[in-house]
């Protein structure tokens, strides 16, 4: 039961509404609905944005979209400069993206790793807009990923509660962390 506030205490006004973020980048923009078109804020049209990430050098901002594609913008101009088209059999959201760290061991720069709800893990070369490699974790839905600081390994996680650890050079699975409950067994559990 909710009680009334004590005397002299103001009631808080809470508005419950769906959160719909606007992407304020890019060249494919239109005035927000209901505006006169003269607003200084412009919203991207077309797809939800699930994740954004700066490139290691700060030159680019990548935005993972609900249709699986990834738009890459110039961080200085805000213009869309690259479009990475996922082209999945069934469109599904790209849930997480990470740029590979620029290290002395990595020859190729501007490599972006992405995971989607179809279980695909994709390596992209941003400036050529080419998919370099795809790993399929089907039937898992991938929600998260990250690179190790030196860029030599990466990990993915998703709906099946497993954390998969890959070698960046060979793109091979090194180990899968499963089975833990956090109390009686070591391992991973959502």
mmCIF file of C-alpha atoms in Angstrom:
data_model
loop_
_atom_site.group_PDB
_atom_site.id
_atom_site.type_symbol
_atom_site.label_atom_id
_atom_site.label_comp_id
_atom_site.label_asym_id
_atom_site.label_seq_id
_atom_site.Cartn_x
_atom_site.Cartn_y
_atom_site.Cartn_z
ATOM 1 C CA UNK A 1 0.000 0.000 0.000
ATOM 2 C CA UNK A 2 1.182 3.514 -0.798
ATOM 3 C CA UNK A 3 0.824 5.979 2.038
ATOM 4 C CA UNK A 4 0.330 9.701 1.754
ATOM 5 C CA UNK A 5 3.422 11.868 2.425
ATOM 6 C CA UNK A 6 3.855 13.384 5.874
ATOM 7 C CA UNK A 7 2.510 16.870 6.449
ATOM 8 C CA UNK A 8 4.718 19.543 4.873
ATOM 9 C CA UNK A 9 6.283 17.101 2.361
ATOM 10 C CA UNK A 10 5.472 17.763 -1.277
ATOM 11 C CA UNK A 11 4.199 14.958 -3.474
ATOM 12 C CA UNK A 12 6.489 14.010 -6.356
ATOM 13 C CA UNK A 13 4.981 14.150 -9.791
ATOM 14 C CA UNK A 14 6.011 11.084 -11.771
ATOM 15 C CA UNK A 15 5.233 10.611 -15.429
ATOM 16 C CA UNK A 16 5.323 7.047 -16.722
ATOM 17 C CA UNK A 17 5.965 7.025 -20.449
ATOM 18 C CA UNK A 18 7.955 4.954 -22.883
ATOM 19 C CA UNK A 19 11.545 6.148 -23.311
ATOM 20 C CA UNK A 20 12.258 6.894 -26.984
ATOM 21 C CA UNK A 21 15.771 8.288 -27.428
ATOM 22 C CA UNK A 22 16.599 10.487 -30.397
ATOM 23 C CA UNK A 23 19.831 10.080 -32.310
ATOM 24 C CA UNK A 24 21.176 13.565 -32.914
ATOM 25 C CA UNK A 25 23.709 12.652 -35.599
ATOM 26 C CA UNK A 26 23.839 12.159 -39.309
ATOM 27 C CA UNK A 27 22.746 13.359 -42.657
ATOM 28 C CA UNK A 28 19.489 11.393 -42.797
ATOM 29 C CA UNK A 29 17.568 13.607 -40.430
ATOM 30 C CA UNK A 30 14.107 15.032 -40.194
ATOM 31 C CA UNK A 31 12.450 17.375 -37.728
ATOM 32 C CA UNK A 32 11.041 15.573 -34.665
ATOM 33 C CA UNK A 33 7.322 14.804 -34.935
ATOM 34 C CA UNK A 34 5.159 17.764 -34.031
ATOM 35 C CA UNK A 35 7.912 20.338 -34.498
ATOM 36 C CA UNK A 36 7.841 23.269 -36.850
ATOM 37 C CA UNK A 37 10.976 22.068 -38.585
ATOM 38 C CA UNK A 38 13.005 24.943 -37.185
ATOM 39 C CA UNK A 39 14.180 23.112 -34.043
ATOM 40 C CA UNK A 40 17.934 22.987 -33.653
ATOM 41 C CA UNK A 41 17.619 19.330 -32.591
ATOM 42 C CA UNK A 42 17.175 16.807 -35.377
ATOM 43 C CA UNK A 43 16.300 13.121 -34.891
ATOM 44 C CA UNK A 44 17.438 10.199 -37.028
ATOM 45 C CA UNK A 45 14.672 8.571 -39.003
ATOM 46 C CA UNK A 46 14.014 4.900 -39.376
ATOM 47 C CA UNK A 47 15.452 2.648 -36.705
ATOM 48 C CA UNK A 48 16.049 2.322 -32.998
ATOM 49 C CA UNK A 49 19.633 2.663 -31.836
ATOM 50 C CA UNK A 50 20.753 -0.110 -29.483
ATOM 51 C CA UNK A 51 24.369 0.843 -28.840
ATOM 52 C CA UNK A 52 26.866 3.593 -29.680
ATOM 53 C CA UNK A 53 30.632 3.494 -29.458
ATOM 54 C CA UNK A 54 33.513 5.896 -30.155
ATOM 55 C CA UNK A 55 36.470 4.630 -32.185
ATOM 56 C CA UNK A 56 39.753 4.396 -30.215
ATOM 57 C CA UNK A 57 41.095 7.543 -31.916
ATOM 58 C CA UNK A 58 37.833 9.451 -31.374
ATOM 59 C CA UNK A 59 37.387 10.026 -35.109
ATOM 60 C CA UNK A 60 34.164 8.000 -35.478
ATOM 61 C CA UNK A 61 30.966 7.241 -33.588
ATOM 62 C CA UNK A 62 29.273 3.971 -34.569
ATOM 63 C CA UNK A 63 25.546 3.424 -33.920
ATOM 64 C CA UNK A 64 24.063 -0.110 -33.921
ATOM 65 C CA UNK A 65 20.513 -0.122 -35.286
ATOM 66 C CA UNK A 66 17.405 -2.203 -34.735
ATOM 67 C CA UNK A 67 17.428 -3.476 -38.316
ATOM 68 C CA UNK A 68 20.936 -4.929 -37.870
ATOM 69 C CA UNK A 69 22.823 -2.238 -39.773
ATOM 70 C CA UNK A 70 25.515 -0.019 -38.260
ATOM 71 C CA UNK A 71 25.894 3.648 -39.144
ATOM 72 C CA UNK A 72 29.269 5.311 -38.635
ATOM 73 C CA UNK A 73 29.458 9.073 -38.187
ATOM 74 C CA UNK A 74 32.266 11.596 -38.166
ATOM 75 C CA UNK A 75 32.643 12.800 -34.586
ATOM 76 C CA UNK A 76 33.710 16.235 -35.828
ATOM 77 C CA UNK A 77 30.988 16.940 -38.412
ATOM 78 C CA UNK A 78 28.189 14.601 -37.297
ATOM 79 C CA UNK A 79 27.752 13.420 -40.889
ATOM 80 C CA UNK A 80 27.230 9.746 -41.656
ATOM 81 C CA UNK A 81 30.424 8.609 -43.385
ATOM 82 C CA UNK A 82 30.015 4.805 -43.546
ATOM 83 C CA UNK A 83 27.107 2.354 -43.529
ATOM 84 C CA UNK A 84 27.733 -1.260 -42.577
ATOM 85 C CA UNK A 85 24.862 -3.310 -44.006
ATOM 86 C CA UNK A 86 24.320 -6.535 -42.047
ATOM 87 C CA UNK A 87 22.032 -8.163 -44.653
ATOM 88 C CA UNK A 88 20.814 -10.953 -42.357
ATOM 89 C CA UNK A 89 18.330 -13.568 -43.601
ATOM 90 C CA UNK A 90 15.976 -12.330 -40.894
ATOM 91 C CA UNK A 91 16.625 -8.741 -39.795
ATOM 92 C CA UNK A 92 17.404 -8.526 -36.097
ATOM 93 C CA UNK A 93 18.908 -5.863 -33.869
ATOM 94 C CA UNK A 94 22.634 -5.352 -33.606
ATOM 95 C CA UNK A 95 22.764 -5.318 -29.814
ATOM 96 C CA UNK A 96 26.366 -4.382 -29.055
ATOM 97 C CA UNK A 97 29.441 -3.046 -30.871
ATOM 98 C CA UNK A 98 33.085 -2.528 -29.934
ATOM 99 C CA UNK A 99 36.032 -1.139 -31.846
ATOM 100 C CA UNK A 100 39.149 -3.281 -31.645
ATOM 101 C CA UNK A 101 41.797 -1.453 -29.613
ATOM 102 C CA UNK A 102 44.616 0.035 -31.690
ATOM 103 C CA UNK A 103 47.719 -1.778 -30.491
ATOM 104 C CA UNK A 104 51.132 -2.573 -31.937
ATOM 105 C CA UNK A 105 49.969 -6.155 -32.572
ATOM 106 C CA UNK A 106 47.034 -5.090 -34.789
ATOM 107 C CA UNK A 107 48.001 -4.249 -38.363
ATOM 108 C CA UNK A 108 44.524 -3.245 -39.529
ATOM 109 C CA UNK A 109 42.892 -0.185 -37.987
ATOM 110 C CA UNK A 110 39.185 0.699 -37.760
ATOM 111 C CA UNK A 111 37.979 -2.852 -37.069
ATOM 112 C CA UNK A 112 34.562 -3.038 -35.425
ATOM 113 C CA UNK A 113 33.081 -6.106 -33.758
ATOM 114 C CA UNK A 114 29.298 -6.502 -33.571
ATOM 115 C CA UNK A 115 26.806 -9.025 -32.185
ATOM 116 C CA UNK A 116 23.162 -9.393 -33.069
ATOM 117 C CA UNK A 117 20.041 -11.159 -31.857
ATOM 118 C CA UNK A 118 20.447 -13.808 -34.607
ATOM 119 C CA UNK A 119 23.619 -15.024 -32.885
ATOM 120 C CA UNK A 120 26.022 -13.519 -35.408
ATOM 121 C CA UNK A 121 29.377 -12.115 -34.339
ATOM 122 C CA UNK A 122 30.785 -9.959 -37.156
ATOM 123 C CA UNK A 123 34.150 -8.312 -37.717
ATOM 124 C CA UNK A 124 33.857 -5.201 -39.910
ATOM 125 C CA UNK A 125 36.489 -3.043 -41.548
ATOM 126 C CA UNK A 126 34.784 0.303 -41.157
ATOM 127 C CA UNK A 127 36.531 2.387 -43.810
ATOM 128 C CA UNK A 128 36.078 -0.234 -46.567
ATOM 129 C CA UNK A 129 32.565 -1.122 -45.264
ATOM 130 C CA UNK A 130 33.359 -4.843 -45.633
ATOM 131 C CA UNK A 131 32.456 -7.684 -43.312
ATOM 132 C CA UNK A 132 35.761 -9.453 -42.674
ATOM 133 C CA UNK A 133 34.504 -12.491 -40.772
ATOM 134 C CA UNK A 134 31.307 -13.930 -39.278
ATOM 135 C CA UNK A 135 30.943 -16.363 -36.393
ATOM 136 C CA UNK A 136 27.521 -17.905 -35.865
ATOM 137 C CA UNK A 137 26.492 -18.738 -32.297
ATOM 138 C CA UNK A 138 23.063 -20.024 -33.409
ATOM 139 C CA UNK A 139 20.690 -20.622 -31.625
ATOM 140 C CA UNK A 140 22.078 -18.129 -29.080
ATOM 141 C CA UNK A 141 20.967 -14.519 -29.192
ATOM 142 C CA UNK A 142 24.048 -12.360 -28.572
ATOM 143 C CA UNK A 143 23.554 -9.292 -26.401
ATOM 144 C CA UNK A 144 27.009 -8.255 -25.205
ATOM 145 C CA UNK A 145 30.676 -8.317 -26.179
ATOM 146 C CA UNK A 146 33.984 -6.771 -25.314
ATOM 147 C CA UNK A 147 37.646 -6.867 -26.281
ATOM 148 C CA UNK A 148 40.471 -7.582 -23.911
ATOM 149 C CA UNK A 149 42.528 -4.410 -23.454
ATOM 150 C CA UNK A 150 45.314 -5.635 -25.775
ATOM 151 C CA UNK A 151 42.812 -6.599 -28.499
ATOM 152 C CA UNK A 152 44.101 -10.187 -28.709
ATOM 153 C CA UNK A 153 40.925 -11.779 -27.276
ATOM 154 C CA UNK A 154 37.229 -10.971 -27.194
ATOM 155 C CA UNK A 155 34.215 -12.332 -25.345
ATOM 156 C CA UNK A 156 30.510 -12.569 -26.160
ATOM 157 C CA UNK A 157 27.447 -13.292 -24.026
ATOM 158 C CA UNK A 158 23.754 -13.676 -24.621
ATOM 159 C CA UNK A 159 20.502 -15.468 -24.025
ATOM 160 C CA UNK A 160 22.039 -18.879 -23.229
ATOM 161 C CA UNK A 161 23.871 -17.560 -20.110
ATOM 162 C CA UNK A 162 27.276 -18.582 -21.503
ATOM 163 C CA UNK A 163 30.292 -16.321 -21.910
ATOM 164 C CA UNK A 164 32.345 -17.327 -24.939
ATOM 165 C CA UNK A 165 36.012 -16.350 -25.121
ATOM 166 C CA UNK A 166 37.604 -16.088 -28.600
ATOM 167 C CA UNK A 167 41.077 -15.596 -30.037
ATOM 168 C CA UNK A 168 41.098 -12.470 -32.224
ATOM 169 C CA UNK A 169 43.775 -13.667 -34.691
ATOM 170 C CA UNK A 170 42.224 -17.072 -35.474
ATOM 171 C CA UNK A 171 38.585 -16.176 -34.651
ATOM 172 C CA UNK A 172 38.346 -19.508 -32.823
ATOM 173 C CA UNK A 173 36.503 -20.252 -29.621
ATOM 174 C CA UNK A 174 38.999 -20.738 -26.775
ATOM 175 C CA UNK A 175 36.636 -21.551 -23.922
ATOM 176 C CA UNK A 176 33.019 -21.261 -22.825
ATOM 177 C CA UNK A 177 32.155 -20.208 -19.286
ATOM 178 C CA UNK A 178 28.951 -21.894 -18.082
ATOM 179 C CA UNK A 179 27.331 -23.679 -15.207
ATOM 180 C CA UNK A 180 27.896 -21.392 -12.264
ATOM 181 C CA UNK A 181 25.216 -20.279 -9.893
ATOM 182 C CA UNK A 182 27.360 -17.794 -7.978
ATOM 183 C CA UNK A 183 26.910 -19.671 -4.690
ATOM 184 C CA UNK A 184 27.975 -23.312 -4.878
ATOM 185 C CA UNK A 185 29.770 -23.511 -8.220
ATOM 186 C CA UNK A 186 32.216 -21.196 -9.927
ATOM 187 C CA UNK A 187 31.178 -19.903 -13.335
ATOM 188 C CA UNK A 188 28.805 -17.478 -14.948
ATOM 189 C CA UNK A 189 25.121 -16.932 -14.310
ATOM 190 C CA UNK A 190 22.859 -14.086 -15.341
#
